[in-house]
Tab-separated table of C-alpha atoms in Angstrom:
chain	number	residue	atom	x	y	z
U	288	GLY	CA	46.772	-35.068	-9.704
U	289	GLY	CA	48.005	-37.731	-7.290
U	290	PHE	CA	50.758	-38.842	-4.900
U	291	SER	CA	52.619	-41.139	-7.284
U	292	PHE	CA	52.307	-41.841	-11.009
U	293	GLN	CA	53.793	-45.298	-10.368
U	294	SER	CA	50.983	-46.252	-7.998
U	295	SER	CA	48.167	-44.562	-9.982
U	296	VAL	CA	48.140	-42.908	-13.408
U	297	PHE	CA	44.691	-41.412	-12.772
U	298	ASN	CA	44.964	-37.611	-12.812
U	299	ARG	CA	42.592	-36.174	-10.232
U	300	ALA	CA	43.137	-32.624	-11.449
U	301	THR	CA	41.956	-33.270	-15.005
U	302	GLN	CA	39.978	-36.530	-14.890
U	303	ALA	CA	38.244	-36.807	-11.511
U	304	ARG	CA	34.667	-35.510	-11.710
U	305	ARG	CA	33.484	-34.336	-8.296
U	306	GLN	CA	30.852	-32.024	-6.855
U	307	PRO	CA	32.259	-28.482	-6.503
U	308	GLY	CA	29.831	-27.521	-3.726
U	309	SER	CA	29.909	-23.818	-2.895
U	310	ALA	CA	32.763	-23.241	-5.336
U	311	PHE	CA	30.008	-23.205	-7.989
U	312	LYS	CA	28.128	-20.298	-6.378
U	313	PRO	CA	30.021	-17.518	-8.242
U	314	PHE	CA	28.299	-18.620	-11.462
U	315	VAL	CA	24.895	-18.080	-9.840
U	316	TYR	CA	25.973	-14.612	-8.714
U	317	ALA	CA	27.496	-13.841	-12.127
U	318	ALA	CA	24.146	-14.586	-13.763
U	319	ALA	CA	22.435	-12.378	-11.173
U	320	LEU	CA	24.792	-9.440	-11.732
U	321	ASP	CA	24.120	-9.598	-15.465
U	322	SER	CA	20.369	-9.709	-14.745
U	323	GLY	CA	20.154	-6.335	-13.001
U	324	TYR	CA	21.226	-7.212	-9.465
U	325	SER	CA	24.148	-5.554	-7.681
U	326	PRO	CA	26.533	-6.757	-4.934
U	327	SER	CA	24.480	-4.828	-2.361
U	328	THR	CA	21.096	-6.205	-3.453
U	329	VAL	CA	19.317	-7.498	-0.348
U	330	ILE	CA	18.124	-11.116	-0.281
U	331	LEU	CA	16.167	-12.781	2.495
U	332	ASP	CA	18.080	-15.492	4.350
U	333	ALA	CA	15.218	-17.354	6.009
U	334	PRO	CA	13.665	-20.856	5.995
U	335	LEU	CA	12.700	-21.948	2.493
U	336	VAL	CA	10.560	-24.943	1.478
U	337	ILE	CA	10.516	-26.160	-2.125
U	338	ASP	CA	8.336	-28.802	-3.752
U	339	THR	CA	10.639	-30.600	-6.184
U	340	GLY	CA	8.125	-33.291	-7.067
U	341	ALA	CA	9.881	-35.822	-4.844
U	342	ALA	CA	8.289	-37.595	-1.898
U	343	GLU	CA	9.651	-35.034	0.565
U	344	LEU	CA	9.835	-31.261	0.399
U	345	TRP	CA	13.318	-29.791	0.099
U	346	ARG	CA	14.429	-27.449	2.867
U	347	PRO	CA	17.897	-26.072	2.001
U	348	MET	CA	19.960	-25.108	5.048
U	349	ASN	CA	23.049	-23.015	5.714
U	350	ALA	CA	26.142	-24.818	6.988
U	351	SER	CA	25.639	-23.209	10.415
U	352	ASP	CA	21.982	-24.418	10.615
U	353	ARG	CA	21.047	-20.775	11.263
U	354	PHE	CA	19.260	-18.068	9.282
U	355	TYR	CA	20.370	-14.442	9.263
U	356	GLY	CA	17.482	-12.445	7.800
U	357	PRO	CA	17.786	-9.835	5.020
U	358	SER	CA	21.422	-9.678	3.866
U	359	PRO	CA	23.241	-8.066	0.925
U	360	MET	CA	24.233	-10.401	-1.892
U	361	ARG	CA	27.915	-9.712	-1.163
U	362	VAL	CA	27.535	-11.135	2.349
U	363	GLY	CA	25.806	-14.185	0.874
U	364	ILE	CA	28.859	-15.175	-1.141
U	365	GLU	CA	31.404	-14.091	1.494
U	366	GLN	CA	29.769	-16.297	4.148
U	367	SER	CA	28.657	-18.934	1.604
U	368	ARG	CA	24.950	-18.769	2.524
U	369	ASN	CA	23.130	-21.647	0.849
U	370	VAL	CA	19.574	-20.386	1.301
U	371	MET	CA	20.321	-16.989	-0.225
U	372	THR	CA	21.914	-18.694	-3.232
U	373	VAL	CA	18.908	-20.972	-3.744
U	374	ARG	CA	16.488	-18.022	-3.510
U	375	LEU	CA	18.534	-16.118	-6.046
U	376	ALA	CA	18.708	-19.064	-8.455
U	377	GLN	CA	14.983	-19.688	-8.028
U	378	ALA	CA	14.187	-16.055	-8.779
U	379	MET	CA	16.285	-15.951	-11.951
U	380	GLY	CA	15.533	-19.460	-13.127
U	381	MET	CA	18.019	-22.289	-13.401
U	382	ASP	CA	17.988	-22.081	-17.184
U	383	ARG	CA	19.878	-18.798	-16.922
U	384	VAL	CA	22.343	-20.239	-14.387
U	385	ALA	CA	22.893	-23.283	-16.601
U	386	ASP	CA	23.652	-20.994	-19.547
U	387	TYR	CA	26.423	-19.307	-17.546
U	388	ALA	CA	27.876	-22.603	-16.322
U	389	GLU	CA	28.036	-23.895	-19.897
U	390	ARG	CA	29.393	-20.598	-21.218
U	391	PHE	CA	32.303	-20.810	-18.760
U	392	GLY	CA	32.948	-24.468	-19.547
U	393	VAL	CA	32.042	-25.913	-16.137
U	394	TYR	CA	29.453	-28.240	-17.689
U	395	GLU	CA	28.644	-29.201	-21.250
U	396	ASP	CA	24.895	-29.690	-20.747
U	397	MET	CA	23.842	-28.728	-17.249
U	398	PRO	CA	20.348	-29.827	-16.174
U	399	ALA	CA	18.125	-27.088	-14.762
U	400	HIS	CA	17.937	-28.633	-11.275
U	401	LEU	CA	17.829	-26.139	-8.429
U	402	SER	CA	20.302	-28.213	-6.399
U	403	TYR	CA	22.953	-27.459	-9.022
U	404	SER	CA	23.051	-23.889	-7.681
U	405	LEU	CA	24.785	-25.384	-4.619
U	406	GLY	CA	27.258	-27.396	-6.683
U	407	ALA	CA	25.452	-30.738	-6.924
U	408	GLY	CA	26.724	-31.450	-10.441
U	409	GLU	CA	30.109	-33.050	-11.027
U	410	THR	CA	32.990	-31.336	-12.823
U	411	THR	CA	36.786	-31.287	-12.750
U	412	LEU	CA	39.312	-29.032	-11.050
U	413	TYR	CA	40.772	-28.342	-14.506
U	414	GLN	CA	37.458	-26.894	-15.714
U	415	MET	CA	36.836	-24.898	-12.536
U	416	VAL	CA	40.260	-23.226	-12.595
U	417	ALA	CA	39.797	-22.290	-16.264
U	418	ALA	CA	36.372	-20.811	-15.487
U	419	TYR	CA	37.671	-18.697	-12.599
U	420	ALA	CA	40.418	-17.408	-14.901
U	421	MET	CA	37.683	-15.829	-17.014
U	422	PHE	CA	36.481	-13.889	-13.966
U	423	ALA	CA	40.006	-12.635	-13.291
U	424	ASN	CA	40.768	-11.567	-16.872
U	425	GLY	CA	37.650	-9.420	-17.273
U	426	GLY	CA	35.369	-11.945	-18.937
U	427	TRP	CA	37.482	-13.159	-21.885
U	428	ARG	CA	36.955	-16.751	-22.979
U	429	ILE	CA	40.088	-18.928	-22.718
U	430	GLU	CA	40.830	-22.553	-23.546
U	431	PRO	CA	43.192	-24.242	-21.056
U	432	THR	CA	45.982	-26.432	-22.346
U	433	LEU	CA	48.494	-28.927	-21.029
U	434	VAL	CA	50.652	-28.820	-24.192
U	435	ASP	CA	51.313	-25.447	-25.819
U	436	ARG	CA	53.361	-26.591	-28.814
U	437	VAL	CA	55.026	-29.647	-30.346
U	438	GLN	CA	58.094	-29.296	-32.608
U	439	ASP	CA	59.984	-31.800	-34.703
U	440	ARG	CA	63.767	-32.240	-34.607
U	441	ARG	CA	64.218	-29.453	-37.153
U	442	GLY	CA	62.366	-26.959	-34.982
U	443	GLU	CA	59.275	-26.920	-37.179
U	444	THR	CA	55.978	-26.650	-35.297
U	445	VAL	CA	53.766	-29.652	-36.007
U	446	LEU	CA	51.085	-28.874	-33.412
U	447	ARG	CA	50.230	-25.731	-31.519
U	448	HIS	CA	47.479	-24.808	-29.110
U	449	GLU	CA	47.644	-21.119	-30.059
U	450	ALA	CA	44.971	-20.584	-32.716
U	451	ARG	CA	45.666	-16.920	-33.461
U	452	LEU	CA	46.854	-15.890	-36.907
U	453	CYS	CA	50.062	-13.878	-37.213
U	454	ARG	CA	49.375	-10.931	-39.473
U	455	ASP	CA	52.210	-9.654	-41.661
U	456	CYS	CA	54.490	-12.474	-40.526
U	457	ASP	CA	55.045	-13.454	-44.182
U	458	ALA	CA	54.885	-9.948	-45.624
U	459	PRO	CA	58.000	-8.993	-47.676
U	460	PHE	CA	60.131	-6.251	-46.200
U	461	ALA	CA	59.433	-2.987	-48.075
U	462	ARG	CA	62.602	-0.883	-48.211
U	463	THR	CA	60.618	2.061	-49.526
U	464	GLN	CA	58.595	2.268	-46.317
U	465	ALA	CA	59.939	4.469	-43.583
U	466	LEU	CA	58.610	2.037	-40.986
U	467	PRO	CA	58.214	-1.580	-42.076
U	468	ARG	CA	55.115	-3.418	-40.953
U	469	THR	CA	55.545	-5.238	-37.670
U	470	PRO	CA	54.179	-8.799	-37.448
U	471	TRP	CA	51.573	-9.173	-34.727
U	472	PRO	CA	49.210	-11.966	-33.622
U	473	ALA	CA	45.582	-11.122	-34.272
U	474	PRO	CA	43.415	-11.565	-31.157
U	475	ASN	CA	40.754	-14.238	-31.415
U	476	ALA	CA	39.369	-14.261	-27.870
U	477	ARG	CA	35.694	-13.475	-27.376
U	478	ARG	CA	34.173	-11.800	-24.364
U	479	ILE	CA	31.599	-13.927	-22.564
U	480	MET	CA	30.888	-11.560	-19.674
U	481	ASN	CA	30.449	-7.830	-19.345
U	482	PRO	CA	33.733	-6.412	-17.939
U	483	VAL	CA	31.794	-4.405	-15.336
U	484	THR	CA	30.025	-7.581	-14.185
U	485	ALA	CA	33.358	-9.402	-14.067
U	486	TYR	CA	34.876	-6.710	-11.865
U	487	GLN	CA	31.854	-6.703	-9.538
U	488	LEU	CA	32.168	-10.459	-9.133
U	489	VAL	CA	35.930	-10.208	-8.561
U	490	SER	CA	35.253	-7.602	-5.873
U	491	MET	CA	32.793	-9.954	-4.176
U	492	LEU	CA	35.297	-12.834	-4.339
U	493	GLU	CA	37.959	-10.567	-2.830
U	494	GLY	CA	35.522	-10.201	0.065
U	495	VAL	CA	35.602	-13.979	0.574
U	496	VAL	CA	39.311	-13.606	1.374
U	497	GLN	CA	39.045	-10.338	3.297
U	498	ARG	CA	36.032	-11.146	5.485
U	499	GLY	CA	34.652	-14.566	4.581
U	500	THR	CA	35.332	-18.286	4.535
U	501	ALA	CA	38.918	-17.899	3.235
U	502	SER	CA	40.031	-15.070	5.538
U	503	ARG	CA	43.244	-16.921	6.480
U	504	LEU	CA	44.602	-15.973	3.039
U	505	GLN	CA	44.841	-12.312	4.079
U	506	ARG	CA	48.322	-13.138	5.361
U	507	LEU	CA	49.516	-13.476	1.751
U	508	GLY	CA	49.720	-9.680	1.716
U	509	PHE	CA	48.595	-9.051	-1.894
U	510	PRO	CA	45.206	-8.872	-3.669
U	511	VAL	CA	43.530	-12.289	-3.868
U	512	GLY	CA	39.995	-13.377	-4.668
U	513	GLY	CA	38.480	-16.837	-4.604
U	514	LYS	CA	35.828	-19.179	-3.267
U	515	THR	CA	35.805	-22.178	-0.949
U	516	GLY	CA	33.671	-25.248	-1.524
U	517	THR	CA	32.629	-28.119	0.747
U	518	THR	CA	30.070	-30.819	-0.079
U	519	ASN	CA	27.804	-32.847	2.206
U	520	GLU	CA	29.588	-34.665	5.023
U	521	SER	CA	32.860	-33.038	3.897
U	522	LYS	CA	33.396	-35.558	1.111
U	523	ASP	CA	34.914	-32.908	-1.178
U	524	ALA	CA	36.864	-29.762	-0.291
U	525	TRP	CA	37.773	-27.027	-2.785
U	526	PHE	CA	39.360	-23.640	-3.095
U	527	ILE	CA	39.812	-21.773	-6.373
U	528	GLY	CA	41.657	-18.463	-6.090
U	529	PHE	CA	43.301	-15.846	-8.256
U	530	THR	CA	45.353	-12.680	-8.422
U	531	PRO	CA	45.244	-10.315	-11.435
U	532	ASN	CA	47.882	-12.482	-13.180
U	533	LEU	CA	47.659	-16.031	-11.775
U	534	VAL	CA	44.841	-18.510	-11.069
U	535	ALA	CA	45.222	-21.716	-9.039
U	536	GLY	CA	42.883	-24.311	-7.586
U	537	CYS	CA	42.962	-27.071	-4.998
U	538	TYR	CA	40.744	-30.121	-4.508
U	539	VAL	CA	40.982	-32.634	-1.635
U	540	GLY	CA	38.987	-35.856	-1.329
U	541	TYR	CA	39.118	-39.651	-1.365
U	542	ASP	CA	38.936	-41.484	-4.699
U	543	VAL	CA	35.887	-43.335	-3.375
U	544	PRO	CA	33.918	-40.460	-1.795
U	545	ARG	CA	33.604	-40.664	1.963
U	546	PRO	CA	33.622	-38.145	4.829
U	547	MET	CA	37.021	-36.651	5.578
U	548	GLY	CA	36.261	-35.978	9.230
U	549	ARG	CA	35.288	-33.171	11.525
U	550	GLY	CA	36.588	-29.741	10.556
U	551	ALA	CA	37.344	-30.742	6.953
U	552	PHE	CA	36.277	-27.771	4.816
U	553	GLY	CA	37.552	-25.942	1.783
U	554	GLY	CA	38.824	-23.169	4.046
U	555	THR	CA	40.703	-25.552	6.372
U	556	LEU	CA	42.078	-28.097	3.893
U	557	CYS	CA	42.493	-26.338	0.547
U	558	ALA	CA	43.127	-22.734	1.551
U	559	PRO	CA	46.451	-23.629	3.293
U	560	VAL	CA	47.563	-25.561	0.191
U	561	PHE	CA	46.679	-22.582	-2.005
U	562	GLN	CA	48.527	-20.261	0.375
U	563	ALA	CA	51.708	-22.363	0.353
U	564	PHE	CA	51.668	-22.526	-3.449
U	565	MET	CA	51.010	-18.804	-3.968
U	566	GLU	CA	53.733	-17.723	-1.538
U	567	VAL	CA	56.262	-19.356	-3.852
U	568	ALA	CA	54.562	-18.778	-7.217
U	569	MET	CA	54.054	-15.039	-6.629
U	570	GLN	CA	57.546	-14.355	-5.264
U	571	ASP	CA	58.912	-13.009	-8.543
U	572	ARG	CA	55.642	-11.895	-10.117
U	573	PRO	CA	54.183	-8.381	-10.017
U	574	LYS	CA	51.414	-7.936	-7.464
U	575	PRO	CA	49.036	-5.319	-8.932
U	576	ASP	CA	45.534	-4.489	-7.701
U	577	PHE	CA	42.455	-5.504	-9.651
U	578	GLN	CA	41.647	-2.576	-11.963
U	579	PRO	CA	38.028	-1.497	-12.560
U	580	PRO	CA	36.999	-1.047	-16.204
U	581	ARG	CA	35.582	2.119	-17.697
U	582	GLY	CA	32.007	2.982	-16.839
U	583	MET	CA	32.385	2.087	-13.167
U	584	VAL	CA	32.608	4.047	-9.944
U	585	LEU	CA	33.270	2.968	-6.340
U	586	VAL	CA	30.693	4.106	-3.768
U	587	LYS	CA	30.506	3.647	0.005
U	588	ILE	CA	28.093	0.893	1.109
U	589	ASP	CA	27.132	-0.512	4.503
U	590	ARG	CA	28.147	-4.152	4.148
U	591	GLU	CA	25.536	-5.376	6.655
U	592	THR	CA	22.467	-3.595	5.248
U	593	GLY	CA	23.379	-2.712	1.669
U	594	ASP	CA	22.579	0.985	2.304
U	595	ARG	CA	24.369	3.625	0.220
U	596	LEU	CA	26.483	5.830	2.511
U	597	PRO	CA	28.022	9.307	2.072
U	598	ASP	CA	31.467	9.411	0.453
U	599	ASP	CA	33.123	10.374	3.751
U	600	ALA	CA	31.626	7.437	5.696
U	601	SER	CA	34.012	5.199	7.630
U	602	GLY	CA	33.824	2.236	9.987
U	603	PRO	CA	34.295	-1.547	10.093
U	604	ASN	CA	31.193	-2.244	7.983
U	605	VAL	CA	31.873	0.426	5.343
U	606	ILE	CA	33.178	-0.958	2.054
U	607	GLU	CA	33.680	0.444	-1.427
U	608	GLU	CA	31.209	-1.207	-3.787
U	609	PRO	CA	31.646	-1.109	-7.585
U	610	TYR	CA	28.624	0.275	-9.449
U	611	ARG	CA	27.827	1.149	-13.030
U	612	PHE	CA	27.457	4.892	-13.483
U	613	ASP	CA	23.786	4.483	-14.373
U	614	ASP	CA	22.946	2.188	-11.444
U	615	ILE	CA	24.230	4.144	-8.434
U	616	PRO	CA	21.450	4.247	-5.812
U	617	PRO	CA	20.768	7.472	-3.897
U	618	ILE	CA	22.282	7.841	-0.422
U	619	GLY	CA	20.141	6.019	2.130
U	620	ALA	CA	18.655	3.567	-0.380
U	621	TYR	CA	19.262	-0.115	-0.988
U	622	ALA	CA	18.675	-2.337	-3.980
U	623	GLY	CA	16.409	-4.987	-2.515
U	624	ILE	CA	14.695	-8.246	-3.360
U	625	GLN	CA	11.595	-9.328	-1.496
U	626	VAL	CA	11.000	-13.069	-1.468
U	627	LEU	CA	7.677	-14.438	-0.194
U	628	ASP	CA	6.377	-17.990	-0.766
U	629	GLY	CA	8.768	-18.529	-3.633
U	630	GLY	CA	7.863	-15.313	-5.447
U	631	PHE	CA	9.971	-12.230	-5.696
U	632	SER	CA	9.942	-8.582	-6.639
U	633	ALA	CA	12.922	-6.331	-7.220
U	634	GLY	CA	13.045	-2.631	-6.487
U	635	PHE	CA	14.686	0.180	-4.594
U	636	GLY	CA	13.657	0.589	-0.963
U	637	GLN	CA	14.437	3.403	1.442
U	638	GLY	CA	16.875	3.481	4.356
U	639	GLY	CA	16.755	-0.176	5.394
U	640	ASP	CA	12.942	-0.340	5.652
U	641	LEU	CA	12.847	-3.985	4.551
U	642	PRO	CA	9.357	-5.517	4.175
U	643	MET	CA	10.691	-9.013	4.912
U	644	THR	CA	11.370	-10.747	8.202
U	645	LEU	CA	12.364	-14.111	9.567
U	646	GLU	CA	8.986	-14.310	11.331
U	647	ALA	CA	7.036	-13.834	8.101
U	648	SER	CA	9.102	-16.470	6.341
U	649	ALA	CA	8.727	-18.886	9.270
U	650	ALA	CA	4.949	-18.406	9.175
U	651	SER	CA	4.984	-19.156	5.460
U	652	ASP	CA	7.076	-22.270	6.138
U	653	ALA	CA	4.569	-23.464	8.722
U	654	ALA	CA	1.692	-22.848	6.304
U	655	ARG	CA	3.421	-24.922	3.660
U	656	THR	CA	4.027	-27.790	6.056
U	657	SER	CA	0.357	-27.837	7.072
U	658	GLY	CA	-0.726	-27.793	3.443
U	659	SER	CA	-2.609	-24.494	3.652
U	660	ALA	CA	-0.300	-22.657	1.256
U	661	PRO	CA	0.371	-23.438	-2.393
U	662	GLN	CA	3.611	-25.303	-3.061
U	663	VAL	CA	6.189	-23.869	-5.410
U	664	SER	CA	6.220	-25.572	-8.791
U	665	GLY	CA	8.261	-23.053	-10.746
U	666	GLY	CA	10.651	-20.170	-10.420
U	667	GLY	CA	8.086	-17.432	-11.071
U	668	PRO	CA	6.084	-15.333	-8.582
U	669	THR	CA	3.416	-17.204	-6.619
U	670	SER	CA	2.224	-14.410	-4.324
U	671	ALA	CA	1.738	-10.702	-4.495
U	672	ALA	CA	4.312	-8.495	-2.813
U	673	PRO	CA	3.881	-4.915	-1.575
U	674	ALA	CA	4.744	-2.481	-4.317
U	675	PRO	CA	8.006	-0.624	-3.735
U	676	THR	CA	7.635	3.065	-3.076
U	677	ALA	CA	10.658	4.008	-5.191
U	678	PRO	CA	11.343	3.476	-8.927
U	679	GLN	CA	11.504	-0.121	-10.128
U	680	ALA	CA	14.864	-1.776	-10.736
U	681	PRO	CA	15.286	-4.290	-13.606
U	682	ARG	CA	13.260	-7.414	-12.909
U	683	PRO	CA	15.200	-10.634	-13.549
U	684	PRO	CA	13.341	-13.223	-15.630
U	685	ALA	CA	11.761	-16.236	-13.964
U	686	GLY	CA	12.410	-19.833	-14.957
U	687	GLY	CA	11.647	-23.410	-14.066
U	688	PHE	CA	13.491	-25.910	-11.925
U	689	SER	CA	13.241	-29.457	-10.700
U	690	SER	CA	14.977	-31.895	-8.368
U	691	GLY	CA	16.887	-30.833	-5.287
U	692	GLY	CA	19.243	-31.775	-2.483
U	693	LEU	CA	21.509	-30.127	0.034
U	694	TYR	CA	25.125	-29.965	-1.136
């Protein structure tokens, strides 16, 4: 939490509230996965204009100042695409995203501002690491602690963080029983996320390390997932990462926020710190793979298009995508979202025939700027979209939003 306790007792790991930036995006994608989307759902990455009620329209941008067209949701989180994340949050409604952020303990009462989907709200590293731990453990709620137990001089426990009850701990030993009852702590954890959703999200966050903004961590040589975060003008840099049995996080920034200079990003500042820590911390720990839960199967997907591929497909863009048994798309199909003028429709398309282009979105942007098109005032559909030719996928609910900013 700091360089020296003598010079400053302020703990930046537990007390400093800073903007997490893109490190918040997994909560948007977690809400989407639980709303009927999949890691290969296609989202349009194209210019987007939003009327937040402020004097100026909000035009969220990617860090590269470029747009990449229709892209699978997995690519959106691997490459940390801002516009795709905003479209997704707008389609679902920020109320749903806020519910997930509060459920995981990132915020106590998160406002339903669309800019929060890009990490505009302030939280602590302590809360972010605890939240990512719930992704890694399959969706079980945990309460972090700095003190596990306090004992007096006689060895009696006067305070403990562990709230579980020990069943049969005080039961008298029954000599008549062939096998006496064994004391055991009763579990009291509650699941706050579907285990299939948790594994899908973990798989996407593994992609951040394998192919995305934290690819330098591949040299660790064991399974790692995580997400980088960088705020405007590089005032805050983050990386939260995990293995199946250990979660760690890093934050870098000045106490009085100011730019940290050119090239200061979560992947360049925090990822090396995380790597140095994990090389030592994991030395004597087992290094298992992330295990999929029951009710899940891995299928071959084209990472660039989201198309389902035959089981014998191979190549640099072929990845194994986790799907629920009931949601596996047919070979040659994608699970797509069409986004036009702030509206959306979800459905299955065929073979990459995407009815959305950068040109169409740019034309819509120009129409908005000239005032000839209606401005978005809510998260629901505002224009009709061509009906999909294949069966409908679950339609995520719409919701409202306000405010905005690029973070």
